[in-house]
CSV table of C-alpha atoms and ligand atoms in Angstrom, one decimal:
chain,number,residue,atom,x,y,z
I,233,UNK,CA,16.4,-9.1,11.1
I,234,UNK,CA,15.0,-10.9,8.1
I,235,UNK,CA,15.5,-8.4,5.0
I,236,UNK,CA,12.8,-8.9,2.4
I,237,UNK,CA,14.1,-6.3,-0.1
I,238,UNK,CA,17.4,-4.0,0.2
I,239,UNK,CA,17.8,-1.3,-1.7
I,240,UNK,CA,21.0,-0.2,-2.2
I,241,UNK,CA,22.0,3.9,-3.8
I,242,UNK,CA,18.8,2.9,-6.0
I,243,UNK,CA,17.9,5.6,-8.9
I,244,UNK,CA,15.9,5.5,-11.6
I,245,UNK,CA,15.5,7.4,-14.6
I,246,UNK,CA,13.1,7.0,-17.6
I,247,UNK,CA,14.5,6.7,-21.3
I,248,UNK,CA,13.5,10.7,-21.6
I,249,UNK,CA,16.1,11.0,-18.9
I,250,UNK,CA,13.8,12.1,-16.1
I,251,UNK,CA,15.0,11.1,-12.8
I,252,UNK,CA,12.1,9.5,-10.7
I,253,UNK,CA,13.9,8.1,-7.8
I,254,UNK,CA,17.4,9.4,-6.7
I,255,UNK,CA,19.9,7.4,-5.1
I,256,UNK,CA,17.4,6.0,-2.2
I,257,UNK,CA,18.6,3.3,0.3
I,258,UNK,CA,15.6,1.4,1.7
I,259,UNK,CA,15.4,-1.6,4.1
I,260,UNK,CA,12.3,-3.5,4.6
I,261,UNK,CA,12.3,-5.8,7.5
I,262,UNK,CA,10.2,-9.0,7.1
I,263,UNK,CA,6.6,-8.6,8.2
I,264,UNK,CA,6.5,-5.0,8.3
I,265,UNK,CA,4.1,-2.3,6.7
I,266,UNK,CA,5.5,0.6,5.6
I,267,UNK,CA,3.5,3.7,3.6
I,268,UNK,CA,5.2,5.6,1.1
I,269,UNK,CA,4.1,9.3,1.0
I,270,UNK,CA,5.3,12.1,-1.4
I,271,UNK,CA,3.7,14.7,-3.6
I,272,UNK,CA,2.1,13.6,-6.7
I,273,UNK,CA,5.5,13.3,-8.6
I,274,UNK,CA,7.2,12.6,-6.3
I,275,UNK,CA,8.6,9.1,-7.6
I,276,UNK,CA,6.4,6.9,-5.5
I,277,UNK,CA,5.0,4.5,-8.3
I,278,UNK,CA,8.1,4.2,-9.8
I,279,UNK,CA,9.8,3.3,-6.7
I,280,UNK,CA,7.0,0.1,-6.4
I,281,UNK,CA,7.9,-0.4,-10.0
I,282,UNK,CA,11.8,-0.6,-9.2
I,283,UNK,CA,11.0,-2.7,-5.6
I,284,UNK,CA,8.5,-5.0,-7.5
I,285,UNK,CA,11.1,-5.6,-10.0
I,286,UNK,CA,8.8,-4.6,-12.9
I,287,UNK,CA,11.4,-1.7,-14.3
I,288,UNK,CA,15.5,-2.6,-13.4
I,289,UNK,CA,17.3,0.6,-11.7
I,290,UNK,CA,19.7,2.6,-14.1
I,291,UNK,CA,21.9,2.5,-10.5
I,292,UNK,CA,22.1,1.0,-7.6
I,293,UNK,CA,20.6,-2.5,-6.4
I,294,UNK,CA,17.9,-4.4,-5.0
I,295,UNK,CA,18.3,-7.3,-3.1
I,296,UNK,CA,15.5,-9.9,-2.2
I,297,UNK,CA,15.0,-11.8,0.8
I,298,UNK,CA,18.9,-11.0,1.5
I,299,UNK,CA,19.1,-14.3,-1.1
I,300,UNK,CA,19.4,-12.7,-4.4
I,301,UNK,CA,19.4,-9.5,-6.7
I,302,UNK,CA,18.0,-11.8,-9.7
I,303,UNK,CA,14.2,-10.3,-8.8
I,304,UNK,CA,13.1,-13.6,-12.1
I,305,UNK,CA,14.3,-15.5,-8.8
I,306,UNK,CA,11.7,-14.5,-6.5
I,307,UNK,CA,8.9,-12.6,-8.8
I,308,UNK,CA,6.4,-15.6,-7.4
I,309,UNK,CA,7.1,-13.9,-3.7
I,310,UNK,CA,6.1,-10.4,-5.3
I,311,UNK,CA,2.8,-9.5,-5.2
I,312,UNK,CA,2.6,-5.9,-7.4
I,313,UNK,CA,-0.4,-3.8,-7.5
I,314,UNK,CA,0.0,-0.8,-10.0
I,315,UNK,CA,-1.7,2.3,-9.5
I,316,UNK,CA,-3.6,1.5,-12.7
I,317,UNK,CA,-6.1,-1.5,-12.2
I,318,UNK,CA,-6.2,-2.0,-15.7
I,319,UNK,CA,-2.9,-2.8,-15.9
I,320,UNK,CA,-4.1,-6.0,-14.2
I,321,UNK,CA,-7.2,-6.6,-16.0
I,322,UNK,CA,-6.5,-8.2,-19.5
I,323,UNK,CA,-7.8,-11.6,-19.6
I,324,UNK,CA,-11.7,-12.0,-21.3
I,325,UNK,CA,-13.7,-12.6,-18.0
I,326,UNK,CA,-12.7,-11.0,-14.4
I,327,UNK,CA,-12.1,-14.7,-13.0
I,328,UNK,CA,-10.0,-15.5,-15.8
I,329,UNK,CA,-8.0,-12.4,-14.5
I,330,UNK,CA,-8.2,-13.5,-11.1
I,331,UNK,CA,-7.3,-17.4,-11.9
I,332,UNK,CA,-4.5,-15.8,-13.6
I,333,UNK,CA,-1.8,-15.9,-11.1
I,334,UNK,CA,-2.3,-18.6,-8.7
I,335,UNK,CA,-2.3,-20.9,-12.3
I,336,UNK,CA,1.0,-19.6,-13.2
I,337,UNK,CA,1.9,-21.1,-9.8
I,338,UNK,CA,0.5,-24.5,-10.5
I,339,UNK,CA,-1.6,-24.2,-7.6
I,340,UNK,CA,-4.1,-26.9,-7.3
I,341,UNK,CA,-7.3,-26.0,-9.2
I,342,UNK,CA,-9.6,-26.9,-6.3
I,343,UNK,CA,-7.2,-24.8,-3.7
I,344,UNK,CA,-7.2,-22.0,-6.5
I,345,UNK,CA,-11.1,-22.1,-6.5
I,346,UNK,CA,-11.6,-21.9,-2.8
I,347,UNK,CA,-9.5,-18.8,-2.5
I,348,UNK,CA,-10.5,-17.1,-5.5
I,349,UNK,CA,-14.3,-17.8,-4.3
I,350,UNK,CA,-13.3,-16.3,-0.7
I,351,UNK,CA,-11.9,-13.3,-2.5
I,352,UNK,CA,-14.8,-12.5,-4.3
I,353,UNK,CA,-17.3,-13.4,-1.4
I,354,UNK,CA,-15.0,-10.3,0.3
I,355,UNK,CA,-14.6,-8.5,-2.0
I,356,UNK,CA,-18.3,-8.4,-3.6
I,357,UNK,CA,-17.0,-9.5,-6.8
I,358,UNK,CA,-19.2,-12.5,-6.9
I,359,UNK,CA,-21.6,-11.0,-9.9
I,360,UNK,CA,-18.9,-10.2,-11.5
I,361,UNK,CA,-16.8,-13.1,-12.1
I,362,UNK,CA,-17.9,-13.4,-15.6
I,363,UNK,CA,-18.4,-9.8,-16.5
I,364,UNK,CA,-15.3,-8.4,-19.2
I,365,UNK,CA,-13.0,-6.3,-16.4
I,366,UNK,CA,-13.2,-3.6,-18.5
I,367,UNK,CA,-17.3,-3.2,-18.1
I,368,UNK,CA,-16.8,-2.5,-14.5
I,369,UNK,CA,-16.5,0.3,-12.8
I,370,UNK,CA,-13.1,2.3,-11.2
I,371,UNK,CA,-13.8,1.0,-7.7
I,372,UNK,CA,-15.1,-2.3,-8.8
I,373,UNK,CA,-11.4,-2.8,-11.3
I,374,UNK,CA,-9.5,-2.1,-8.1
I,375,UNK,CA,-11.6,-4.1,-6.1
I,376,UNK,CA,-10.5,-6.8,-9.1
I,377,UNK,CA,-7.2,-6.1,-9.5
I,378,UNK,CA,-6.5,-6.5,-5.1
I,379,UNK,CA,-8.2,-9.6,-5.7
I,380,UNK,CA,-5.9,-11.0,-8.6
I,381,UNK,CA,-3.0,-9.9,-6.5
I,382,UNK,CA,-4.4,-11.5,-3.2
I,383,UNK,CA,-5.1,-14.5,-5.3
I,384,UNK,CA,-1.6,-16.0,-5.4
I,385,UNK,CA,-0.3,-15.0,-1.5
I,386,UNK,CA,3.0,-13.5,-1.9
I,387,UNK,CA,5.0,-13.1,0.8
I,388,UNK,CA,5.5,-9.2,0.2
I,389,UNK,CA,2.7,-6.7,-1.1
I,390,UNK,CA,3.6,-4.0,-3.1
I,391,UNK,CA,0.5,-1.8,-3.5
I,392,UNK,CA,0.3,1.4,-5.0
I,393,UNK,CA,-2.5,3.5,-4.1
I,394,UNK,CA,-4.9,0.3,-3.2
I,395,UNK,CA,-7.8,1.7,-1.8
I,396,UNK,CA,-7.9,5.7,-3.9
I,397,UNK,CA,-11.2,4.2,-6.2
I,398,UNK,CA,-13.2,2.1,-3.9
I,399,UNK,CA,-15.8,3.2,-0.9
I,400,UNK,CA,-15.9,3.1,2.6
I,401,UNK,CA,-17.3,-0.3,3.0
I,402,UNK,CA,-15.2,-1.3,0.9
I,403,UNK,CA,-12.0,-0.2,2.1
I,404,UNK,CA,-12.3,-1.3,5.7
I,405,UNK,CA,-12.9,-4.9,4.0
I,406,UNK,CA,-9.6,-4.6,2.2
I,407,UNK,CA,-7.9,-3.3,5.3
I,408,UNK,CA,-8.9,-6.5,7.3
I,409,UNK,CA,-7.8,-8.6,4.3
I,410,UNK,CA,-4.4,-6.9,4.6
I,411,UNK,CA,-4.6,-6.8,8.5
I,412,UNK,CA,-5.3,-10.6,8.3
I,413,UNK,CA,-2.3,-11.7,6.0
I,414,UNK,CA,-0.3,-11.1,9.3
I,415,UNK,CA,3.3,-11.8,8.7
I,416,UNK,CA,3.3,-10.2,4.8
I,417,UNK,CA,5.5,-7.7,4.4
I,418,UNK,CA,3.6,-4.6,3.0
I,419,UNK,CA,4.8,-1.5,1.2
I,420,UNK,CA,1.8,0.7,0.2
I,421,UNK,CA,0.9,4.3,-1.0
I,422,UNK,CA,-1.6,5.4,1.1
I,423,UNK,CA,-3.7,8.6,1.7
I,424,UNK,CA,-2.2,10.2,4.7
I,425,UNK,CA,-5.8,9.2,6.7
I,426,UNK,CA,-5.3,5.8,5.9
I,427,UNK,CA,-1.5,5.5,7.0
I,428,UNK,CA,-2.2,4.9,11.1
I,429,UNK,CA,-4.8,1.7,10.0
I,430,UNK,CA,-2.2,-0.4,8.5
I,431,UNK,CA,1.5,1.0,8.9
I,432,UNK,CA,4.3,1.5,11.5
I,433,UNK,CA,6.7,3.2,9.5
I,434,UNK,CA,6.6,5.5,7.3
I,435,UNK,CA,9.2,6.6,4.1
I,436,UNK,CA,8.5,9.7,2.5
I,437,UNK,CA,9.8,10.8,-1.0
I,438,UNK,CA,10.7,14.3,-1.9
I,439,UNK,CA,10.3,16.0,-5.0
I,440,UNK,CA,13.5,14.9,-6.5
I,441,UNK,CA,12.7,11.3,-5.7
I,442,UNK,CA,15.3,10.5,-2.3
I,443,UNK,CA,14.1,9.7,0.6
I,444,UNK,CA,13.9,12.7,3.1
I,445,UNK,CA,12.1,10.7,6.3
I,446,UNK,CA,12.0,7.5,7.2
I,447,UNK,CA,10.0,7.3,10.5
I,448,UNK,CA,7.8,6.2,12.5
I,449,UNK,CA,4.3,6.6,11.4
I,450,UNK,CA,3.7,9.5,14.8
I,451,UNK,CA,7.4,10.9,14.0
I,452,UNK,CA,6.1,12.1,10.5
I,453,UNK,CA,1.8,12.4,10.6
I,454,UNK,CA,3.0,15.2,13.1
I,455,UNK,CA,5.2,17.1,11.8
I,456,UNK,CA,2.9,19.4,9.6
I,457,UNK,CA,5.9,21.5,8.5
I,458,UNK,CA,7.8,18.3,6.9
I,459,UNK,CA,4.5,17.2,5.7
I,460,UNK,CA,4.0,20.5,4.4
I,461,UNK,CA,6.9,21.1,2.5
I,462,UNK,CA,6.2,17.9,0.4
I,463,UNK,CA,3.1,18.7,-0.6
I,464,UNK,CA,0.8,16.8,2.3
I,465,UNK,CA,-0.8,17.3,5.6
I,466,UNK,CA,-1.5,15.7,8.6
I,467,UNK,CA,-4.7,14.0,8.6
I,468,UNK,CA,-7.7,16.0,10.1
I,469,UNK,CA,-7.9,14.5,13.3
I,470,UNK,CA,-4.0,15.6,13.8
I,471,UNK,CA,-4.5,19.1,12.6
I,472,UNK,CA,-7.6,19.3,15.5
I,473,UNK,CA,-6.0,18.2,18.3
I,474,UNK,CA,-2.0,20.2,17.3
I,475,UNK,CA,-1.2,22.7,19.8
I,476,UNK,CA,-3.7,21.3,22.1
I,477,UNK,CA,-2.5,18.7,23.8
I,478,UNK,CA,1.1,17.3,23.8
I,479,UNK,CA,2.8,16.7,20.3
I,480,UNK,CA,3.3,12.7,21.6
I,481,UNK,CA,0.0,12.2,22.8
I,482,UNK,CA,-2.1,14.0,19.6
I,483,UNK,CA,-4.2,11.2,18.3
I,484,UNK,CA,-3.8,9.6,15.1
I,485,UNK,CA,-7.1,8.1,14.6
I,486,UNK,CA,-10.7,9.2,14.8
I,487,UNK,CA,-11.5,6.7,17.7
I,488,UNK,CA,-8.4,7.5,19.2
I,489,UNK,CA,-9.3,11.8,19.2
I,490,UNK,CA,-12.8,10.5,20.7
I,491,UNK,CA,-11.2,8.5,23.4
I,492,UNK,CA,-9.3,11.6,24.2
I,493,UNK,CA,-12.3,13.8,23.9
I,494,UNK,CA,-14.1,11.7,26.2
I,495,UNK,CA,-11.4,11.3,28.9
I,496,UNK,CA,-11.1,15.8,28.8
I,497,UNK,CA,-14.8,16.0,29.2
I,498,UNK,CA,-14.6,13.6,32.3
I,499,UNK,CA,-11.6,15.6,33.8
I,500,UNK,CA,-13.9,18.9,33.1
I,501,UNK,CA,-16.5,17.3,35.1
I,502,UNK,CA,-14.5,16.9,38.1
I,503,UNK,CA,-14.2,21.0,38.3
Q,697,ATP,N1,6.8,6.8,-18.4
Q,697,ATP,C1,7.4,7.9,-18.0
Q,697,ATP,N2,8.3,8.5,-18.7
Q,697,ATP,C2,8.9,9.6,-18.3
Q,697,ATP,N3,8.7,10.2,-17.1
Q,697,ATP,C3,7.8,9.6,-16.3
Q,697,ATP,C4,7.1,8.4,-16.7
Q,697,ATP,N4,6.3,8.0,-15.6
Q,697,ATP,C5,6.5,8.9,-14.7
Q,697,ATP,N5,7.4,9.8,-15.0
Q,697,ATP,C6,7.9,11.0,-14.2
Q,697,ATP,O1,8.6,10.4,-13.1
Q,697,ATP,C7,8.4,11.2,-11.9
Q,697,ATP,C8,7.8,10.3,-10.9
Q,697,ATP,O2,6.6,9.8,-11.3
Q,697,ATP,P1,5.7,8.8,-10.4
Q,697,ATP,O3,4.6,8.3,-11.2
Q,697,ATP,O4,6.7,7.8,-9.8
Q,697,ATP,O5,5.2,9.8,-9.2
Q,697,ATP,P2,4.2,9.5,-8.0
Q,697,ATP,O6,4.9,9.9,-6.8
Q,697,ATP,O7,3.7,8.1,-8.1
Q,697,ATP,O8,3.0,10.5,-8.3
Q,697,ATP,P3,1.4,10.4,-8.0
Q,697,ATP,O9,1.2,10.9,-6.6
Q,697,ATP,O10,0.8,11.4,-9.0
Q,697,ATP,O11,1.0,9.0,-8.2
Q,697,ATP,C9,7.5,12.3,-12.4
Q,697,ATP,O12,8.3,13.5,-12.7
Q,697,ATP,C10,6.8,11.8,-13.6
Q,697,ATP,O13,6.4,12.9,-14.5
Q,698,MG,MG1,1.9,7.3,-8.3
């Protein structure tokens, strides 16, 4: 197995001497996509912060691409996304913002262009390329800031809360993006409906910020009473079928409950 980050007995605790994440051993396996759930609180953002390399752990250690546990080493692999877009947005126009990191790469211009133009054709950011980033709206910075961190292709995403500001249509054109970059190495905090679209594992973070599952992403979406006691709950298409038909066939997905639907209302017809 290819490691792309190993934390090791990682805690963190801010200068006030809260402790966000406690002692948590993580492995994440090249090319996989795994959600991060916990209560709000829970120390999920400052877990991407420590894994991103952005904040240094008081203990413990990460170790990148089982190379090196100098993150300067690697930060051009990293591709961050905080759960504040603005934290992105800082240059005068929204292309400047999005030029940003592939420049820092000394990627070609013309290569730079292409992508950043595919981006925004994606992403509908095409009208506002020239706006100021902080004249556009919630959804439309996050739309931004994905873009800016798509921009340079790092070999891991780390994505904190990607899709909470922007709509459906939206959404399902980020989740291809992120489908498409097939071999990137994904860890994401997602809303518990959004975890079956892109994940196959999921790590969830308890209230004093250890990890108290790591799981498959059925294993955890249905067990309500886990789920429960850290604040979440299965998605709705889990609570509707639970206690109706087997816990390992309980669908995860809305197409998924309709296929099921559908293949009960055939066996009722045979009656
Ligand atoms: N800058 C800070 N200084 C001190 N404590 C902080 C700081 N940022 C976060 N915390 C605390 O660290 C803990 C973990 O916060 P974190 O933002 O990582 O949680 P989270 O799981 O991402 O929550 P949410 O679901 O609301 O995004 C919380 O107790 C929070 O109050
Ligand atoms: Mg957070």
């Amino acid at each position: 197995m290819d490691r792309v980050i190993d934390a090791r007995g990682v805690s963190y605790e801010y200068p006030d001497t809260t402790r966000a994440i406690a002692d948590v051993d993580l492995t994440v396996a090249a090319g996989e996509r795994v959600a991060v759930l916990g209560a709000n609180g829970s120390g999920k953002s400052t877990l991407q912060l420590v894994l991103g390399g952005l904040v240094e752990p008081t203990a413990g250690t990460v170790t990148y691409f089982g190379e090196t546990t100098d993150v300067e080493a690697v930060r051009e692999r990293l591709g961050v996304l905080l759960q504040d877009p603005e934290d992105y947005l800082f240059n005068t126009t929204v292309r400047e913002d999005i030029e940003y990191g592939p420049a820092q790469l000394d990627v070609p211009r013309e290569t730079a262009t292409a992508r950043i133009d595919a981006l925004a054709d994606e992403l509908g950011l095409e009208e506002l390329l020239d706006r100021p980033p902080f004249r556009l709206s919630g959804g439309e910075k996050q739309r931004a800031a994905v873009a800016s961190v798509l921009a340079f292709n790092p070999d891991v995403l780390l994505l904190d809360e990607p899709l909470g500001a922007v709509d459906i249509h939206y959404r399902e054109r980020i989740l291809e993006l992120l489908e498409r970059h097939d071999g990137t190495t994904i860890v994401f905090t997602p809303s518990v409906d959004l975890v079956p679209l892109l994940a196959e594992r999921v790590v969830l973070v308890g209230q004093d910020g250890s990890i108290v599952a790591d799981d498959g992403v059925r294993e955890v979406l249905t067990d309500r009473s886990l789920l429960e006691k850290h604040g979440l709950r299965p998605p709705a298409v889990v609570r509707l079928f639970e206690g109706i038909v087997p816990t390992d066939e309980i669908p995860l997905t809305v197409p998924e409950g309709r296929d099921r639907l559908r293949r009960a209302d055939r066996s009722v017809d045979q009656y």
